[in-house]
Amino acid sequence: MPDTIVIALGGSLLSDDNLDKLETWKIDFIKLINSIIDLENKVFIVVGGGKLARKNISKAKEMGIKDKFELDLIGIDATRENAKSIIKLFTNFRIINENVPKSIDEGLDSFNNFNLTIMGGTVPGHTTDTVAIKMAKVLKSKLVVIATNVSHVYTSDPRVDSNAIPLEKITLEELGSLSGVGKPIQPGSSFAVDPIGVGIAIENNLPLVILNGHDVENLRKAIYGENFKGTMVYGSD
Ligand code: UTP
């Protein structure tokens, strides 16, 4: 297992119509993070906006706000709210930063002082996947896990293409070709990773894992270097 684990935790994981399922997920997730920290590793979690971001952004649009920058700021607020709710799961945890870092520099500072840091977005123009990838770069982490609500990266959009094939192992360059690199994710796109983050991962040869974060046991396997269900994106050696 790498010394530093960076997890992009999709906001969609924080809501579920089945509340029992959500409670079980939370308990399993807390146990997993505790087990990693017990092994003297540091964990850095970047939480997405999920339903809250979508709700607040559409409310703002209804009120006439059109400016992408302003809408992004509303999304960022939602990611930070969600980060706070994940922090609350870890109260009694002695080495957690109970504040949400707001920038990459604040994230780095927190990492240097705590074993567990949880943050949300930073600046407009990208998603929290990109924040996680930027953090992994400055923390020199060997692994970024994108825990989202899809099981794999696919050859095409599985929502519209019944022939879409889930990919288990691809290179960063292949991920770049599939996602497009460096361009903001398109509204309504279901691609598993923010292309801006993919560009940064390619530049820095940062391996990524993309998997469905609802399955905490599968997330554990990916982090512990065991066989897991999802997409492993390799850098070059
Ligand atoms: P998310 O990271 O949640 O994006 O940020 P998402 O694509 O909806 O991801 P999931 O489904 O939760 O995993 C929500 C919105 O917040 C703004 C963007 O508008 C983004 O779409 N945001 C977030 C930023 O502008 N900058 C950030 O650093 C993070």
JSON list of C-alpha atoms in Angstrom, two decimals, residues 36-231:
[
{"chain": "A", "resi": 36, "resn": "ILE", "atom": "CA", "xyz": [-5.28, 2.47, 6.80]},
{"chain": "A", "resi": 37, "resn": "ILE", "atom": "CA", "xyz": [-4.22, 5.07, 9.39]},
{"chain": "A", "resi": 38, "resn": "ASP", "atom": "CA", "xyz": [-3.51, 2.32, 11.95]},
{"chain": "A", "resi": 39, "resn": "LEU", "atom": "CA", "xyz": [-0.86, 1.10, 9.48]},
{"chain": "A", "resi": 40, "resn": "GLU", "atom": "CA", "xyz": [0.88, 4.50, 9.78]},
{"chain": "A", "resi": 41, "resn": "ASN", "atom": "CA", "xyz": [-0.33, 5.74, 6.40]},
{"chain": "A", "resi": 42, "resn": "LYS", "atom": "CA", "xyz": [-1.81, 9.15, 5.75]},
{"chain": "A", "resi": 43, "resn": "VAL", "atom": "CA", "xyz": [-5.19, 9.60, 4.08]},
{"chain": "A", "resi": 44, "resn": "PHE", "atom": "CA", "xyz": [-6.32, 12.63, 2.12]},
{"chain": "A", "resi": 45, "resn": "ILE", "atom": "CA", "xyz": [-9.97, 12.73, 1.04]},
{"chain": "A", "resi": 46, "resn": "VAL", "atom": "CA", "xyz": [-11.46, 15.23, -1.43]},
{"chain": "A", "resi": 47, "resn": "VAL", "atom": "CA", "xyz": [-15.25, 15.17, -1.30]},
{"chain": "A", "resi": 48, "resn": "GLY", "atom": "CA", "xyz": [-17.55, 15.99, -4.23]},
{"chain": "A", "resi": 49, "resn": "GLY", "atom": "CA", "xyz": [-20.74, 18.04, -4.25]},
{"chain": "A", "resi": 50, "resn": "GLY", "atom": "CA", "xyz": [-23.22, 15.38, -5.39]},
{"chain": "A", "resi": 51, "resn": "LYS", "atom": "CA", "xyz": [-26.95, 16.08, -5.00]},
{"chain": "A", "resi": 52, "resn": "LEU", "atom": "CA", "xyz": [-26.36, 19.19, -2.86]},
{"chain": "A", "resi": 53, "resn": "ALA", "atom": "CA", "xyz": [-24.25, 20.85, -5.57]},
{"chain": "A", "resi": 54, "resn": "ARG", "atom": "CA", "xyz": [-26.74, 19.96, -8.30]},
{"chain": "A", "resi": 55, "resn": "LYS", "atom": "CA", "xyz": [-29.68, 21.25, -6.22]},
{"chain": "A", "resi": 56, "resn": "ASN", "atom": "CA", "xyz": [-27.99, 24.54, -5.27]},
{"chain": "A", "resi": 57, "resn": "ILE", "atom": "CA", "xyz": [-26.70, 25.15, -8.80]},
{"chain": "A", "resi": 58, "resn": "SER", "atom": "CA", "xyz": [-30.11, 24.58, -10.36]},
{"chain": "A", "resi": 59, "resn": "LYS", "atom": "CA", "xyz": [-31.76, 26.86, -7.76]},
{"chain": "A", "resi": 60, "resn": "ALA", "atom": "CA", "xyz": [-29.23, 29.59, -8.61]},
{"chain": "A", "resi": 61, "resn": "LYS", "atom": "CA", "xyz": [-29.94, 29.13, -12.32]},
{"chain": "A", "resi": 62, "resn": "GLU", "atom": "CA", "xyz": [-33.69, 29.46, -11.65]},
{"chain": "A", "resi": 63, "resn": "MET", "atom": "CA", "xyz": [-32.90, 32.74, -9.89]},
{"chain": "A", "resi": 64, "resn": "GLY", "atom": "CA", "xyz": [-31.19, 33.94, -13.08]},
{"chain": "A", "resi": 65, "resn": "ILE", "atom": "CA", "xyz": [-27.53, 33.34, -12.28]},
{"chain": "A", "resi": 66, "resn": "LYS", "atom": "CA", "xyz": [-25.84, 32.38, -15.54]},
{"chain": "A", "resi": 67, "resn": "ASP", "atom": "CA", "xyz": [-22.20, 33.15, -14.86]},
{"chain": "A", "resi": 68, "resn": "LYS", "atom": "CA", "xyz": [-20.22, 29.88, -14.86]},
{"chain": "A", "resi": 69, "resn": "PHE", "atom": "CA", "xyz": [-17.74, 31.25, -12.32]},
{"chain": "A", "resi": 70, "resn": "GLU", "atom": "CA", "xyz": [-20.52, 32.08, -9.86]},
{"chain": "A", "resi": 71, "resn": "LEU", "atom": "CA", "xyz": [-22.20, 28.71, -10.40]},
{"chain": "A", "resi": 72, "resn": "ASP", "atom": "CA", "xyz": [-18.86, 26.99, -9.78]},
{"chain": "A", "resi": 73, "resn": "LEU", "atom": "CA", "xyz": [-18.52, 28.89, -6.48]},
{"chain": "A", "resi": 74, "resn": "ILE", "atom": "CA", "xyz": [-21.93, 27.54, -5.44]},
{"chain": "A", "resi": 75, "resn": "GLY", "atom": "CA", "xyz": [-20.72, 24.05, -6.37]},
{"chain": "A", "resi": 76, "resn": "ILE", "atom": "CA", "xyz": [-17.55, 24.56, -4.33]},
{"chain": "A", "resi": 77, "resn": "ASP", "atom": "CA", "xyz": [-19.60, 25.59, -1.27]},
{"chain": "A", "resi": 78, "resn": "ALA", "atom": "CA", "xyz": [-21.58, 22.34, -1.59]},
{"chain": "A", "resi": 79, "resn": "THR", "atom": "CA", "xyz": [-18.38, 20.26, -1.76]},
{"chain": "A", "resi": 80, "resn": "ARG", "atom": "CA", "xyz": [-17.14, 21.94, 1.44]},
{"chain": "A", "resi": 81, "resn": "GLU", "atom": "CA", "xyz": [-20.48, 21.29, 3.19]},
{"chain": "A", "resi": 82, "resn": "ASN", "atom": "CA", "xyz": [-20.16, 17.63, 2.23]},
{"chain": "A", "resi": 83, "resn": "ALA", "atom": "CA", "xyz": [-16.55, 17.59, 3.44]},
{"chain": "A", "resi": 84, "resn": "LYS", "atom": "CA", "xyz": [-17.76, 18.89, 6.83]},
{"chain": "A", "resi": 85, "resn": "SER", "atom": "CA", "xyz": [-20.32, 16.10, 7.04]},
{"chain": "A", "resi": 86, "resn": "ILE", "atom": "CA", "xyz": [-17.62, 13.49, 6.35]},
{"chain": "A", "resi": 87, "resn": "ILE", "atom": "CA", "xyz": [-15.37, 15.12, 8.99]},
{"chain": "A", "resi": 88, "resn": "LYS", "atom": "CA", "xyz": [-18.20, 14.65, 11.52]},
{"chain": "A", "resi": 89, "resn": "LEU", "atom": "CA", "xyz": [-18.06, 10.90, 10.92]},
{"chain": "A", "resi": 90, "resn": "PHE", "atom": "CA", "xyz": [-14.56, 10.96, 12.31]},
{"chain": "A", "resi": 91, "resn": "THR", "atom": "CA", "xyz": [-15.09, 12.92, 15.52]},
{"chain": "A", "resi": 92, "resn": "ASN", "atom": "CA", "xyz": [-13.09, 11.26, 18.31]},
{"chain": "A", "resi": 93, "resn": "PHE", "atom": "CA", "xyz": [-10.43, 10.65, 15.71]},
{"chain": "A", "resi": 94, "resn": "ARG", "atom": "CA", "xyz": [-7.32, 12.13, 17.26]},
{"chain": "A", "resi": 95, "resn": "ILE", "atom": "CA", "xyz": [-5.34, 13.04, 14.17]},
{"chain": "A", "resi": 96, "resn": "ILE", "atom": "CA", "xyz": [-7.96, 14.58, 11.89]},
{"chain": "A", "resi": 97, "resn": "ASN", "atom": "CA", "xyz": [-7.99, 18.18, 10.77]},
{"chain": "A", "resi": 98, "resn": "GLU", "atom": "CA", "xyz": [-11.48, 19.36, 11.77]},
{"chain": "A", "resi": 99, "resn": "ASN", "atom": "CA", "xyz": [-11.29, 22.33, 9.40]},
{"chain": "A", "resi": 100, "resn": "VAL", "atom": "CA", "xyz": [-11.76, 22.09, 5.66]},
{"chain": "A", "resi": 101, "resn": "PRO", "atom": "CA", "xyz": [-8.70, 23.31, 3.72]},
{"chain": "A", "resi": 102, "resn": "LYS", "atom": "CA", "xyz": [-9.73, 25.70, 0.96]},
{"chain": "A", "resi": 103, "resn": "SER", "atom": "CA", "xyz": [-6.71, 25.57, -1.32]},
{"chain": "A", "resi": 104, "resn": "ILE", "atom": "CA", "xyz": [-3.94, 23.21, -2.41]},
{"chain": "A", "resi": 105, "resn": "ASP", "atom": "CA", "xyz": [-1.51, 25.08, -0.09]},
{"chain": "A", "resi": 106, "resn": "GLU", "atom": "CA", "xyz": [-3.87, 24.72, 2.88]},
{"chain": "A", "resi": 107, "resn": "GLY", "atom": "CA", "xyz": [-4.28, 21.05, 1.97]},
{"chain": "A", "resi": 108, "resn": "LEU", "atom": "CA", "xyz": [-0.52, 20.57, 1.99]},
{"chain": "A", "resi": 109, "resn": "ASP", "atom": "CA", "xyz": [-0.23, 22.33, 5.33]},
{"chain": "A", "resi": 110, "resn": "SER", "atom": "CA", "xyz": [-2.94, 20.09, 6.77]},
{"chain": "A", "resi": 111, "resn": "PHE", "atom": "CA", "xyz": [-1.27, 16.99, 5.38]},
{"chain": "A", "resi": 112, "resn": "ASN", "atom": "CA", "xyz": [1.95, 17.96, 7.16]},
{"chain": "A", "resi": 113, "resn": "ASN", "atom": "CA", "xyz": [0.14, 18.24, 10.48]},
{"chain": "A", "resi": 114, "resn": "PHE", "atom": "CA", "xyz": [-2.55, 15.55, 10.44]},
{"chain": "A", "resi": 115, "resn": "ASN", "atom": "CA", "xyz": [-2.95, 11.93, 9.40]},
{"chain": "A", "resi": 116, "resn": "LEU", "atom": "CA", "xyz": [-6.41, 12.51, 7.97]},
{"chain": "A", "resi": 117, "resn": "THR", "atom": "CA", "xyz": [-7.45, 15.55, 5.95]},
{"chain": "A", "resi": 118, "resn": "ILE", "atom": "CA", "xyz": [-10.84, 16.02, 4.33]},
{"chain": "A", "resi": 119, "resn": "MET", "atom": "CA", "xyz": [-11.48, 18.87, 1.92]},
{"chain": "A", "resi": 120, "resn": "GLY", "atom": "CA", "xyz": [-13.76, 19.85, -0.96]},
{"chain": "A", "resi": 121, "resn": "GLY", "atom": "CA", "xyz": [-13.21, 22.12, -3.94]},
{"chain": "A", "resi": 122, "resn": "THR", "atom": "CA", "xyz": [-10.71, 24.94, -4.36]},
{"chain": "A", "resi": 123, "resn": "VAL", "atom": "CA", "xyz": [-11.27, 27.31, -7.29]},
{"chain": "A", "resi": 124, "resn": "PRO", "atom": "CA", "xyz": [-13.78, 27.48, -10.17]},
{"chain": "A", "resi": 125, "resn": "GLY", "atom": "CA", "xyz": [-13.12, 25.71, -13.44]},
{"chain": "A", "resi": 126, "resn": "HIS", "atom": "CA", "xyz": [-12.81, 22.04, -12.53]},
{"chain": "A", "resi": 127, "resn": "THR", "atom": "CA", "xyz": [-14.25, 19.37, -10.26]},
{"chain": "A", "resi": 128, "resn": "THR", "atom": "CA", "xyz": [-13.01, 17.75, -7.06]},
{"chain": "A", "resi": 129, "resn": "ASP", "atom": "CA", "xyz": [-11.38, 14.93, -9.12]},
{"chain": "A", "resi": 130, "resn": "THR", "atom": "CA", "xyz": [-8.92, 17.55, -10.27]},
{"chain": "A", "resi": 131, "resn": "VAL", "atom": "CA", "xyz": [-8.37, 18.79, -6.71]},
{"chain": "A", "resi": 132, "resn": "ALA", "atom": "CA", "xyz": [-7.53, 15.21, -5.67]},
{"chain": "A", "resi": 133, "resn": "ILE", "atom": "CA", "xyz": [-5.11, 14.81, -8.57]},
{"chain": "A", "resi": 134, "resn": "LYS", "atom": "CA", "xyz": [-3.46, 18.18, -7.82]},
{"chain": "A", "resi": 135, "resn": "MET", "atom": "CA", "xyz": [-3.14, 17.19, -4.15]},
{"chain": "A", "resi": 136, "resn": "ALA", "atom": "CA", "xyz": [-1.60, 13.83, -5.11]},
{"chain": "A", "resi": 137, "resn": "LYS", "atom": "CA", "xyz": [0.95, 15.73, -7.17]},
{"chain": "A", "resi": 138, "resn": "VAL", "atom": "CA", "xyz": [2.06, 17.99, -4.32]},
{"chain": "A", "resi": 139, "resn": "LEU", "atom": "CA", "xyz": [1.92, 15.17, -1.74]},
{"chain": "A", "resi": 140, "resn": "LYS", "atom": "CA", "xyz": [3.92, 12.93, -4.09]},
{"chain": "A", "resi": 141, "resn": "SER", "atom": "CA", "xyz": [1.31, 10.22, -3.60]},
{"chain": "A", "resi": 142, "resn": "LYS", "atom": "CA", "xyz": [1.69, 7.11, -5.73]},
{"chain": "A", "resi": 143, "resn": "LEU", "atom": "CA", "xyz": [-2.04, 6.49, -6.03]},
{"chain": "A", "resi": 144, "resn": "VAL", "atom": "CA", "xyz": [-5.25, 8.44, -6.51]},
{"chain": "A", "resi": 145, "resn": "VAL", "atom": "CA", "xyz": [-8.49, 6.53, -6.12]},
{"chain": "A", "resi": 146, "resn": "ILE", "atom": "CA", "xyz": [-11.49, 8.07, -7.82]},
{"chain": "A", "resi": 147, "resn": "ALA", "atom": "CA", "xyz": [-14.39, 6.56, -5.90]},
{"chain": "A", "resi": 148, "resn": "THR", "atom": "CA", "xyz": [-17.45, 7.38, -7.93]},
{"chain": "A", "resi": 149, "resn": "ASN", "atom": "CA", "xyz": [-20.83, 5.89, -8.84]},
{"chain": "A", "resi": 150, "resn": "VAL", "atom": "CA", "xyz": [-19.74, 4.06, -11.98]},
{"chain": "A", "resi": 151, "resn": "SER", "atom": "CA", "xyz": [-17.84, 0.79, -11.89]},
{"chain": "A", "resi": 152, "resn": "HIS", "atom": "CA", "xyz": [-15.30, 1.47, -14.64]},
{"chain": "A", "resi": 153, "resn": "VAL", "atom": "CA", "xyz": [-14.12, 3.74, -17.38]},
{"chain": "A", "resi": 154, "resn": "TYR", "atom": "CA", "xyz": [-15.93, 2.54, -20.51]},
{"chain": "A", "resi": 155, "resn": "THR", "atom": "CA", "xyz": [-14.95, 2.59, -24.19]},
{"chain": "A", "resi": 156, "resn": "SER", "atom": "CA", "xyz": [-17.95, 4.89, -24.76]},
{"chain": "A", "resi": 157, "resn": "ASP", "atom": "CA", "xyz": [-20.91, 6.26, -22.79]},
{"chain": "A", "resi": 158, "resn": "PRO", "atom": "CA", "xyz": [-22.74, 3.17, -21.46]},
{"chain": "A", "resi": 159, "resn": "ARG", "atom": "CA", "xyz": [-25.93, 5.21, -21.00]},
{"chain": "A", "resi": 160, "resn": "VAL", "atom": "CA", "xyz": [-26.31, 5.63, -24.74]},
{"chain": "A", "resi": 161, "resn": "ASP", "atom": "CA", "xyz": [-24.16, 2.85, -26.21]},
{"chain": "A", "resi": 162, "resn": "SER", "atom": "CA", "xyz": [-25.17, -0.70, -25.34]},
{"chain": "A", "resi": 163, "resn": "ASN", "atom": "CA", "xyz": [-21.87, -1.91, -26.86]},
{"chain": "A", "resi": 164, "resn": "ALA", "atom": "CA", "xyz": [-19.78, 0.14, -24.38]},
{"chain": "A", "resi": 165, "resn": "ILE", "atom": "CA", "xyz": [-17.11, -2.09, -22.83]},
{"chain": "A", "resi": 166, "resn": "PRO", "atom": "CA", "xyz": [-15.80, -1.63, -19.26]},
{"chain": "A", "resi": 167, "resn": "LEU", "atom": "CA", "xyz": [-12.01, -1.28, -19.21]},
{"chain": "A", "resi": 168, "resn": "GLU", "atom": "CA", "xyz": [-9.92, -2.96, -16.50]},
{"chain": "A", "resi": 169, "resn": "LYS", "atom": "CA", "xyz": [-6.40, -1.78, -17.34]},
{"chain": "A", "resi": 170, "resn": "ILE", "atom": "CA", "xyz": [-5.48, 1.21, -19.47]},
{"chain": "A", "resi": 171, "resn": "THR", "atom": "CA", "xyz": [-2.61, 3.68, -19.70]},
{"chain": "A", "resi": 172, "resn": "LEU", "atom": "CA", "xyz": [-2.86, 7.34, -18.78]},
{"chain": "A", "resi": 173, "resn": "GLU", "atom": "CA", "xyz": [-2.55, 8.18, -22.48]},
{"chain": "A", "resi": 174, "resn": "GLU", "atom": "CA", "xyz": [-5.47, 5.90, -23.31]},
{"chain": "A", "resi": 175, "resn": "LEU", "atom": "CA", "xyz": [-7.52, 7.58, -20.57]},
{"chain": "A", "resi": 176, "resn": "GLY", "atom": "CA", "xyz": [-6.53, 10.92, -22.10]},
{"chain": "A", "resi": 177, "resn": "SER", "atom": "CA", "xyz": [-7.81, 9.86, -25.52]},
{"chain": "A", "resi": 178, "resn": "LEU", "atom": "CA", "xyz": [-11.09, 8.62, -24.07]},
{"chain": "A", "resi": 179, "resn": "SER", "atom": "CA", "xyz": [-11.77, 11.64, -21.87]},
{"chain": "A", "resi": 180, "resn": "GLY", "atom": "CA", "xyz": [-10.29, 14.39, -23.97]},
{"chain": "A", "resi": 181, "resn": "VAL", "atom": "CA", "xyz": [-7.57, 16.20, -22.05]},
{"chain": "A", "resi": 182, "resn": "GLY", "atom": "CA", "xyz": [-7.63, 19.54, -20.33]},
{"chain": "A", "resi": 183, "resn": "LYS", "atom": "CA", "xyz": [-11.08, 20.60, -21.51]},
{"chain": "A", "resi": 184, "resn": "PRO", "atom": "CA", "xyz": [-13.72, 21.24, -18.83]},
{"chain": "A", "resi": 185, "resn": "ILE", "atom": "CA", "xyz": [-16.10, 18.31, -18.44]},
{"chain": "A", "resi": 186, "resn": "GLN", "atom": "CA", "xyz": [-19.19, 18.91, -20.59]},
{"chain": "A", "resi": 187, "resn": "PRO", "atom": "CA", "xyz": [-22.56, 19.42, -18.89]},
{"chain": "A", "resi": 188, "resn": "GLY", "atom": "CA", "xyz": [-24.37, 16.09, -18.79]},
{"chain": "A", "resi": 189, "resn": "SER", "atom": "CA", "xyz": [-21.19, 14.13, -19.54]},
{"chain": "A", "resi": 190, "resn": "SER", "atom": "CA", "xyz": [-21.04, 10.88, -17.68]},
{"chain": "A", "resi": 191, "resn": "PHE", "atom": "CA", "xyz": [-17.30, 10.39, -18.14]},
{"chain": "A", "resi": 192, "resn": "ALA", "atom": "CA", "xyz": [-15.83, 8.96, -14.93]},
{"chain": "A", "resi": 193, "resn": "VAL", "atom": "CA", "xyz": [-12.99, 11.46, -14.47]},
{"chain": "A", "resi": 194, "resn": "ASP", "atom": "CA", "xyz": [-12.63, 15.21, -15.01]},
{"chain": "A", "resi": 195, "resn": "PRO", "atom": "CA", "xyz": [-10.48, 15.66, -18.19]},
{"chain": "A", "resi": 196, "resn": "ILE", "atom": "CA", "xyz": [-8.64, 18.59, -16.58]},
{"chain": "A", "resi": 197, "resn": "GLY", "atom": "CA", "xyz": [-7.48, 16.23, -13.84]},
{"chain": "A", "resi": 198, "resn": "VAL", "atom": "CA", "xyz": [-6.59, 13.60, -16.44]},
{"chain": "A", "resi": 199, "resn": "GLY", "atom": "CA", "xyz": [-4.28, 16.15, -18.10]},
{"chain": "A", "resi": 200, "resn": "ILE", "atom": "CA", "xyz": [-2.50, 16.80, -14.79]},
{"chain": "A", "resi": 201, "resn": "ALA", "atom": "CA", "xyz": [-2.22, 13.05, -14.10]},
{"chain": "A", "resi": 202, "resn": "ILE", "atom": "CA", "xyz": [-0.62, 12.53, -17.53]},
{"chain": "A", "resi": 203, "resn": "GLU", "atom": "CA", "xyz": [1.85, 15.40, -17.04]},
{"chain": "A", "resi": 204, "resn": "ASN", "atom": "CA", "xyz": [2.89, 13.95, -13.68]},
{"chain": "A", "resi": 205, "resn": "ASN", "atom": "CA", "xyz": [2.69, 10.24, -14.56]},
{"chain": "A", "resi": 206, "resn": "LEU", "atom": "CA", "xyz": [0.22, 9.67, -11.71]},
{"chain": "A", "resi": 207, "resn": "PRO", "atom": "CA", "xyz": [-1.55, 6.29, -11.67]},
{"chain": "A", "resi": 208, "resn": "LEU", "atom": "CA", "xyz": [-5.29, 6.40, -11.05]},
{"chain": "A", "resi": 209, "resn": "VAL", "atom": "CA", "xyz": [-7.86, 3.88, -9.94]},
{"chain": "A", "resi": 210, "resn": "ILE", "atom": "CA", "xyz": [-11.49, 4.43, -10.90]},
{"chain": "A", "resi": 211, "resn": "LEU", "atom": "CA", "xyz": [-14.13, 2.36, -9.15]},
{"chain": "A", "resi": 212, "resn": "ASN", "atom": "CA", "xyz": [-17.60, 2.36, -7.65]},
{"chain": "A", "resi": 213, "resn": "GLY", "atom": "CA", "xyz": [-17.21, 3.78, -4.14]},
{"chain": "A", "resi": 214, "resn": "HIS", "atom": "CA", "xyz": [-20.49, 2.29, -2.93]},
{"chain": "A", "resi": 215, "resn": "ASP", "atom": "CA", "xyz": [-18.61, -0.99, -2.49]},
{"chain": "A", "resi": 216, "resn": "VAL", "atom": "CA", "xyz": [-16.25, -0.28, 0.43]},
{"chain": "A", "resi": 217, "resn": "GLU", "atom": "CA", "xyz": [-14.74, -3.79, 0.37]},
{"chain": "A", "resi": 218, "resn": "ASN", "atom": "CA", "xyz": [-13.79, -3.24, -3.26]},
{"chain": "A", "resi": 219, "resn": "LEU", "atom": "CA", "xyz": [-12.30, 0.15, -2.34]},
{"chain": "A", "resi": 220, "resn": "ARG", "atom": "CA", "xyz": [-10.27, -1.60, 0.38]},
{"chain": "A", "resi": 221, "resn": "LYS", "atom": "CA", "xyz": [-8.94, -4.12, -2.13]},
{"chain": "A", "resi": 222, "resn": "ALA", "atom": "CA", "xyz": [-7.81, -1.37, -4.51]},
{"chain": "A", "resi": 223, "resn": "ILE", "atom": "CA", "xyz": [-6.03, 0.51, -1.72]},
{"chain": "A", "resi": 224, "resn": "TYR", "atom": "CA", "xyz": [-4.40, -2.63, -0.30]},
{"chain": "A", "resi": 225, "resn": "GLY", "atom": "CA", "xyz": [-3.14, -3.64, -3.76]},
{"chain": "A", "resi": 226, "resn": "GLU", "atom": "CA", "xyz": [-5.47, -6.64, -4.13]},
{"chain": "A", "resi": 227, "resn": "ASN", "atom": "CA", "xyz": [-7.54, -7.53, -7.20]},
{"chain": "A", "resi": 228, "resn": "PHE", "atom": "CA", "xyz": [-10.47, -5.15, -7.42]},
{"chain": "A", "resi": 229, "resn": "LYS", "atom": "CA", "xyz": [-13.35, -4.40, -9.76]},
{"chain": "A", "resi": 230, "resn": "GLY", "atom": "CA", "xyz": [-12.73, -1.15, -11.60]},
{"chain": "A", "resi": 231, "resn": "THR", "atom": "CA", "xyz": [-10.27, 0.52, -13.96]}
]
